[in-house]
mmCIF file of C-alpha atoms in Angstrom:
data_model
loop_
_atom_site.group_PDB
_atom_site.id
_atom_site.type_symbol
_atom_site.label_atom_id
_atom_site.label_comp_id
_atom_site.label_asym_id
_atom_site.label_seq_id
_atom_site.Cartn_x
_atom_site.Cartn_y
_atom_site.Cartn_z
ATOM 1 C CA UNK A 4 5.127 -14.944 8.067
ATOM 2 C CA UNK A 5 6.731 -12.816 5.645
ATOM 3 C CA UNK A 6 8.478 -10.089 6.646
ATOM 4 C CA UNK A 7 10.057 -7.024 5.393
ATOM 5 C CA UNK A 8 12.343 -4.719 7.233
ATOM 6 C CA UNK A 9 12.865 -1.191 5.883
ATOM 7 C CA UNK A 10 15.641 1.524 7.746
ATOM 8 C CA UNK A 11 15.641 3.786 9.091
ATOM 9 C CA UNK A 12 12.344 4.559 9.888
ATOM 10 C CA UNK A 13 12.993 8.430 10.346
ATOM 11 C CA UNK A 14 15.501 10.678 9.113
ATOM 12 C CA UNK A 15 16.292 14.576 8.821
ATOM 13 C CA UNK A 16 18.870 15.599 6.574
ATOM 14 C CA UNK A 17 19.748 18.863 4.853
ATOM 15 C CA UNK A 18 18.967 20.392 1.956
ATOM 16 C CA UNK A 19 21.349 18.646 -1.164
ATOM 17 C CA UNK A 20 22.634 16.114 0.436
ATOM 18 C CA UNK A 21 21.481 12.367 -0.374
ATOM 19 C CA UNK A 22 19.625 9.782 1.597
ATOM 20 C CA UNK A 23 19.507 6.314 1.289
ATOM 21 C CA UNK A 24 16.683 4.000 2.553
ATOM 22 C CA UNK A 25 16.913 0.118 3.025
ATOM 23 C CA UNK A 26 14.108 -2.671 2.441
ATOM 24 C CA UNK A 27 15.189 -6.063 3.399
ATOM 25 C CA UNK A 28 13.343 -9.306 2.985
ATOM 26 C CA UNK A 29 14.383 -11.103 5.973
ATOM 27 C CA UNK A 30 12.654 -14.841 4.998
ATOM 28 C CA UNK A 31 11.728 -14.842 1.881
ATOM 29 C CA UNK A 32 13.343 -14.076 -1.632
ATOM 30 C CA UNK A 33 11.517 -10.666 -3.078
ATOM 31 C CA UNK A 34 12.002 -10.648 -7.022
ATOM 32 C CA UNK A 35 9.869 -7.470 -7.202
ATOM 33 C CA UNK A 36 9.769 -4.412 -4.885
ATOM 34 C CA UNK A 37 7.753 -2.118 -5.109
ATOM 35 C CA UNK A 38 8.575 1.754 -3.827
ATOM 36 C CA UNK A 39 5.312 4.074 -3.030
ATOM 37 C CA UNK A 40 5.493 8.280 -1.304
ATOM 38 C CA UNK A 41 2.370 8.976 0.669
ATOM 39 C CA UNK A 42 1.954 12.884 1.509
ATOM 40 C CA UNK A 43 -0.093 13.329 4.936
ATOM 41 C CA UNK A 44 -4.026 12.083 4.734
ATOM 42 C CA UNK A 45 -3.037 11.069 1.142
ATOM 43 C CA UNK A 46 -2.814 7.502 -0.637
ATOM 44 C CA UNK A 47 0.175 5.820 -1.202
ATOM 45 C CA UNK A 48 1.750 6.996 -4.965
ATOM 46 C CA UNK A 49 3.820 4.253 -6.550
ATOM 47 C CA UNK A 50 7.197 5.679 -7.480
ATOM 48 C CA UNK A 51 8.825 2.827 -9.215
ATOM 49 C CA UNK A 52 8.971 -1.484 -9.475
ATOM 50 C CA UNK A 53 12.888 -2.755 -9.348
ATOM 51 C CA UNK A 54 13.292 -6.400 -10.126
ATOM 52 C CA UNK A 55 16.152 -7.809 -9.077
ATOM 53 C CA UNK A 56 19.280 -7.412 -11.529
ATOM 54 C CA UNK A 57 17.862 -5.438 -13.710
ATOM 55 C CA UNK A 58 17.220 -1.108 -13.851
ATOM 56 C CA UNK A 59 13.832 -0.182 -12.107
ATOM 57 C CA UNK A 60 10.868 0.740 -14.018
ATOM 58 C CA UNK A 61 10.138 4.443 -12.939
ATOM 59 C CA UNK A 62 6.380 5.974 -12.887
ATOM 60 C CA UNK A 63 5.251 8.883 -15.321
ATOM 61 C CA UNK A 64 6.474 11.928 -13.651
ATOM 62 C CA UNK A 65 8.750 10.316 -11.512
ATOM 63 C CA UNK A 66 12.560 11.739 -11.415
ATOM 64 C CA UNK A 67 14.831 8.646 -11.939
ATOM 65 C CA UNK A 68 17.748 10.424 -11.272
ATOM 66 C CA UNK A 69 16.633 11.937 -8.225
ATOM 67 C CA UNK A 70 14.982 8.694 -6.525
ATOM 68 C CA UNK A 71 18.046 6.315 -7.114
ATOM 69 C CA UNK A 72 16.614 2.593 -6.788
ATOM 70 C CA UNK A 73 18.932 -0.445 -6.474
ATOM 71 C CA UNK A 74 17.734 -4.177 -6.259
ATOM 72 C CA UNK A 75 21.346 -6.212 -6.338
ATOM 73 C CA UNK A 76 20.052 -8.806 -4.863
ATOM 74 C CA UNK A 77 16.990 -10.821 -4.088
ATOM 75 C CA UNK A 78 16.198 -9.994 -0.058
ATOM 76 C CA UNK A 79 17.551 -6.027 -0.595
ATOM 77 C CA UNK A 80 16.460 -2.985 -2.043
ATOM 78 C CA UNK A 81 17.461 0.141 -1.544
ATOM 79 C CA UNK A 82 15.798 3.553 -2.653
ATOM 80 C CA UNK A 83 18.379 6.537 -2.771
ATOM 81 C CA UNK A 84 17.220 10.184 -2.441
ATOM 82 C CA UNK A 85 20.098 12.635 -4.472
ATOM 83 C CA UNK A 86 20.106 16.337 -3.730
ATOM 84 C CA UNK A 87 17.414 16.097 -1.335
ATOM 85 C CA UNK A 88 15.171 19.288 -1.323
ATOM 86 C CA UNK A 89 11.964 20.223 1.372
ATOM 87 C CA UNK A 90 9.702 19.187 -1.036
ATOM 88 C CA UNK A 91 11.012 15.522 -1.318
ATOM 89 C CA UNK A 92 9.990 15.279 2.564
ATOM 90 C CA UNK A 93 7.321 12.591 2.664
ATOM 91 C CA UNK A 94 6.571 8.823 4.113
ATOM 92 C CA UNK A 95 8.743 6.171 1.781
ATOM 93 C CA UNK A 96 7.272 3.183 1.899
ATOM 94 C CA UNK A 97 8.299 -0.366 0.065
ATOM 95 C CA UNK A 98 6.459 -3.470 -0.277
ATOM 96 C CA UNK A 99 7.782 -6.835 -1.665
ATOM 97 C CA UNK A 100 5.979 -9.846 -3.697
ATOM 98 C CA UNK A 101 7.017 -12.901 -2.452
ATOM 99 C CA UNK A 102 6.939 -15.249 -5.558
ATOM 100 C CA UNK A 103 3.513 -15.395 -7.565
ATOM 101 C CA UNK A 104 1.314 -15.631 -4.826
ATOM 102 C CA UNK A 105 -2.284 -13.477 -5.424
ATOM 103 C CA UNK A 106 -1.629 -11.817 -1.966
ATOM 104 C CA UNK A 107 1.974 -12.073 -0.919
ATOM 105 C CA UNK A 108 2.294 -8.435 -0.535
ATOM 106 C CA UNK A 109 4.354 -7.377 2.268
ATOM 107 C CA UNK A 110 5.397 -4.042 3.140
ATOM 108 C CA UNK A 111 8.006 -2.332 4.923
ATOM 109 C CA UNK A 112 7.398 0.025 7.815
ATOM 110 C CA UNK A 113 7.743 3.201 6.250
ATOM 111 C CA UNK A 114 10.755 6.079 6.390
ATOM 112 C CA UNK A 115 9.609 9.632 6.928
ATOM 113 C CA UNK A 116 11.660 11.615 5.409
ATOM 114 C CA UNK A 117 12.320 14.940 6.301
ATOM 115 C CA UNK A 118 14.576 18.008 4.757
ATOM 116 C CA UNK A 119 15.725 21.029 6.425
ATOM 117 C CA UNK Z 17 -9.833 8.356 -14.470
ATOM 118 C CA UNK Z 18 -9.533 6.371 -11.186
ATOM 119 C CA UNK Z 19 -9.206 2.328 -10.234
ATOM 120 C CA UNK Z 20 -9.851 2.940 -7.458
ATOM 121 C CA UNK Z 21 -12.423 5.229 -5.602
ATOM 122 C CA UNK Z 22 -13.009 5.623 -1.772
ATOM 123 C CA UNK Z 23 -15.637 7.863 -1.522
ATOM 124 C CA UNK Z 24 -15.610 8.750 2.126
ATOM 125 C CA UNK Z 25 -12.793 10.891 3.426
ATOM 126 C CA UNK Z 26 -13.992 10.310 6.884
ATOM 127 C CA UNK Z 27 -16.563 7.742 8.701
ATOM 128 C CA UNK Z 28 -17.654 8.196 12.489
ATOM 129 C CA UNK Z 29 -18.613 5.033 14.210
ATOM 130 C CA UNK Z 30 -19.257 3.986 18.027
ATOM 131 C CA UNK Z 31 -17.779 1.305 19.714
ATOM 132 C CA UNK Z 32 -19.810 -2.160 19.271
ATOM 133 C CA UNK Z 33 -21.549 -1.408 15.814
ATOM 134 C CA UNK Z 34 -20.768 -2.243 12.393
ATOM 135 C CA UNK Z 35 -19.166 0.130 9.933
ATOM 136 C CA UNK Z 36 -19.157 0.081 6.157
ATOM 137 C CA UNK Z 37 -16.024 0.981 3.794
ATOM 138 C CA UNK Z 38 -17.100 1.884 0.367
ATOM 139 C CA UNK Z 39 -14.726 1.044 -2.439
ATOM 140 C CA UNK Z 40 -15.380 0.751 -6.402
ATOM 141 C CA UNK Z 41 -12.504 0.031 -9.009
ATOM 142 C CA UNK Z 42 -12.401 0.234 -12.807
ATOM 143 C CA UNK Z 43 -10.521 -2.605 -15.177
ATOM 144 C CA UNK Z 44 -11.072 -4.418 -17.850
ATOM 145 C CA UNK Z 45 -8.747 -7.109 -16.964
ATOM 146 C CA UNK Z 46 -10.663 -9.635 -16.363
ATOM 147 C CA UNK Z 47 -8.163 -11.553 -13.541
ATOM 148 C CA UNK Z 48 -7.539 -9.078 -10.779
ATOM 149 C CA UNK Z 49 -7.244 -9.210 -6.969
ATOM 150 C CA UNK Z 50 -8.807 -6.464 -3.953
ATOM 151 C CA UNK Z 51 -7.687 -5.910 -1.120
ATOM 152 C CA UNK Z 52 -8.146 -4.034 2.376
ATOM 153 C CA UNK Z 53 -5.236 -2.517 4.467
ATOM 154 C CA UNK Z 54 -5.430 -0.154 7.601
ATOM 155 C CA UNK Z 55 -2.498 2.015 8.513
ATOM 156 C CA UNK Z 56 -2.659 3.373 11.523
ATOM 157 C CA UNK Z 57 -1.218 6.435 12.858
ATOM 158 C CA UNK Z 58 2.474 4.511 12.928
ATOM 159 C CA UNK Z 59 2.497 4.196 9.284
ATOM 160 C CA UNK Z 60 2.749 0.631 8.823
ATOM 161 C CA UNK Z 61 0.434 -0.997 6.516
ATOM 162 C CA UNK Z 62 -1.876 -4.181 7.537
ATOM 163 C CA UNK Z 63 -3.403 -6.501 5.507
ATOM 164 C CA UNK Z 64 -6.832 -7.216 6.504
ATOM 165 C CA UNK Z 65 -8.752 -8.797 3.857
ATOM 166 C CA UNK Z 66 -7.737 -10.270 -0.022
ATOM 167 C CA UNK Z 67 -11.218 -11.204 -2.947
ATOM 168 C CA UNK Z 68 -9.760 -12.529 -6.329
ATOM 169 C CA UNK Z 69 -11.784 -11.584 -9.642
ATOM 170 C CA UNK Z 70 -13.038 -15.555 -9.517
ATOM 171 C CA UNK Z 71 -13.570 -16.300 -6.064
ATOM 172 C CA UNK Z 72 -17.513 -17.621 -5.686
ATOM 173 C CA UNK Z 73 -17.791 -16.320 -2.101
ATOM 174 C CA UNK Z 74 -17.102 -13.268 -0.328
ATOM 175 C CA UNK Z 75 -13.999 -13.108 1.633
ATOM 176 C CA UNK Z 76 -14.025 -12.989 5.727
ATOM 177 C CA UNK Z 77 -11.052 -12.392 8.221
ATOM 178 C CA UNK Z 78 -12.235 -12.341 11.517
ATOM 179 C CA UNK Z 79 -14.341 -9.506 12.202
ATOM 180 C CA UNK Z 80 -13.485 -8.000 8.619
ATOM 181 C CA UNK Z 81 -15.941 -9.112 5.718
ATOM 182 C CA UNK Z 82 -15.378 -7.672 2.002
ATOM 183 C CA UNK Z 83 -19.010 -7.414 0.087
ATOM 184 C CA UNK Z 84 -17.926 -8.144 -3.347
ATOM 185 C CA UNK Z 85 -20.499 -6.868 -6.118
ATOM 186 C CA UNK Z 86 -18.853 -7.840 -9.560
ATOM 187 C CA UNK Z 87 -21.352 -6.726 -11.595
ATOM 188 C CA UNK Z 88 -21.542 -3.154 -9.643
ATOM 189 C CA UNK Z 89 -17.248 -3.277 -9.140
ATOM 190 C CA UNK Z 90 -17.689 -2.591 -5.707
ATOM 191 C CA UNK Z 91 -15.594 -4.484 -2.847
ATOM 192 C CA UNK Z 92 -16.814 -2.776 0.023
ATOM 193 C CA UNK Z 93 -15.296 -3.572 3.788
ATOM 194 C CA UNK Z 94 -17.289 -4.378 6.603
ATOM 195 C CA UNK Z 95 -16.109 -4.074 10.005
ATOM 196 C CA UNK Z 96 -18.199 -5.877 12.696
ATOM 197 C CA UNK Z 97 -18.655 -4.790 16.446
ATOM 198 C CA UNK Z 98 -16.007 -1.924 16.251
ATOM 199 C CA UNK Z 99 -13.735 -1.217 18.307
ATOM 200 C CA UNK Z 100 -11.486 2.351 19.614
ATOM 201 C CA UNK Z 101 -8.107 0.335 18.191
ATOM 202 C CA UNK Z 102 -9.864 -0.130 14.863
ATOM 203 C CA UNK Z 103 -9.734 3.898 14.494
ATOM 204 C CA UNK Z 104 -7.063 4.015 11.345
ATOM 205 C CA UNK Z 105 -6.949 5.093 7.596
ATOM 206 C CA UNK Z 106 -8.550 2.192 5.540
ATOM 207 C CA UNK Z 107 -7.191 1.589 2.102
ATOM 208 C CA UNK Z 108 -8.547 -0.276 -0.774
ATOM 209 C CA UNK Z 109 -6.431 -1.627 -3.207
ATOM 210 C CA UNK Z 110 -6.293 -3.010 -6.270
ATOM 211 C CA UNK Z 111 -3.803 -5.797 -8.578
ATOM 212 C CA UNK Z 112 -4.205 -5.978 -12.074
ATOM 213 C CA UNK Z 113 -3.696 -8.411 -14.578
ATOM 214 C CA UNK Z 114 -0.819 -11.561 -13.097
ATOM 215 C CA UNK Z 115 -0.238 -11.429 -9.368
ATOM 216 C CA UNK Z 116 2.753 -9.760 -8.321
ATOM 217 C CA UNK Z 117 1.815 -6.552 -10.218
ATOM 218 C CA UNK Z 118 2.254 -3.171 -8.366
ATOM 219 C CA UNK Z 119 -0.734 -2.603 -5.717
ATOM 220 C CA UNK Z 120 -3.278 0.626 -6.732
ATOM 221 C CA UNK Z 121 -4.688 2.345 -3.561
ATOM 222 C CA UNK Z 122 -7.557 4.614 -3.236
ATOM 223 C CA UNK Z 123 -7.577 7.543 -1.204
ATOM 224 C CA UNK Z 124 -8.612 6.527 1.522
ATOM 225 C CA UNK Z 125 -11.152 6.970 4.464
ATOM 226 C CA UNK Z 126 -10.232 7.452 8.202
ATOM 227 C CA UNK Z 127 -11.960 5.633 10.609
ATOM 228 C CA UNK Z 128 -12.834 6.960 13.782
ATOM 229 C CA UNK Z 129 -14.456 5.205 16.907
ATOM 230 C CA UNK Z 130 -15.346 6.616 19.867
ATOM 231 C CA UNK Z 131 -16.754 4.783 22.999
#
């Protein structure tokens, strides 16, 4: 089946420095990822979409300079945290489509991100 | 205003009986496709269940069954004969318009069984 693998799965860093977190398609070809937060107990918030070789497509309210997103090429993705504060500390999930398919959603296993 | 509504932060069940996820969504698109995942305390999202806007039956997986009520927009879950690993967050989802469209979740509702 289709699977996506998405590093690290944890990380603490310090306050202003940058983080960068990896989803890789490993057997299939993901034109679109997606990139979601999720607080504790809450729902999963969808940050941005990134389509392969072209800029991301940010959502309202959503700091494109802060959450970095890079899709150069068509199994990777990767989501960059700049200047890293306490209150970017969350769970970073990313999910890919897998061509057109109604339900080829896959998702990653998540990166909890914490800053100290 | 919401897509998607999960009305029940929490729902107790015992081991062995069946359990009912409530989920409504709003759209006016008339091509759209639910879906069920549970993410258990790990994080990891699982796919349980998938209805499109035209299917003619309700969709079953196993011991998951979605109740699809177009007219009411309701796609609620059903979980037959629980069980303690089934105790997760439930989230219902929602693609609009062409597949491969950005999933909507709810908020939500944490399952908990107990033996």
């Amino acid at each position: 089946g289709a699977v996506v693998s998405q590093h690290p799965s944890r990380v603490i860093c310090k306050s202003g420095t940058s983080v960068k977190i990896e989803c890789r398609s490993l057997d299939f070809q993901a034109t679109t990822m997606f990139w979601y937060r999720q607080f504790p107990k809450q729902s999963l918030m969808l940050m941005a979409t990134s389509n392969e070789g072209s800029k991301a497509t940010y959502e309202q309210g959503v700091e494109k300079d802060k959450f970095l997103i890079n899709h150069a090429s068509l199994t990777l993705s990767t989501l960059t945290v700049t200047s890293a504060h306490p209150e970017d500390s969350s769970f970073y999930i990313c999910s890919a489509v897998r061509g057109s398919l109604n339900y080829g959603y896959t998702f990653g296993s998540g990166t909890r991100l914490t800053v100290v | 205003a919401q897509k998607i509504t999960q009305t029940q932060p929490g729902m107790f069940v015992q081991e062995k009986e069946a359990v009912t996820l409530d989920c409504t969504y709003d759209t006016s698109d008339p091509s759209y496709g639910l879906f069920w995942y549970k993410q258990p305390s790990s994080g990891e999202m699982i796919f349980l269940i998938y209805q499109g806007s035209y299917d003619q039956q309700n969709a079953t997986e196993g011991r998951y069954s979605l109740n699809f009520q177009k007219a009411r927009k309701s796609a609620n879950l059903v979980i037959s004969a629980s069980q303690l690993g089934d105790s997760a967050m439930y989230f219902c989802a929602m693609r609009e318009s062409q597949a491969g469209t950005a999933l909507i979740f709810g908020k939500g509702t944490t399952l908990s069984v107990s033996s």
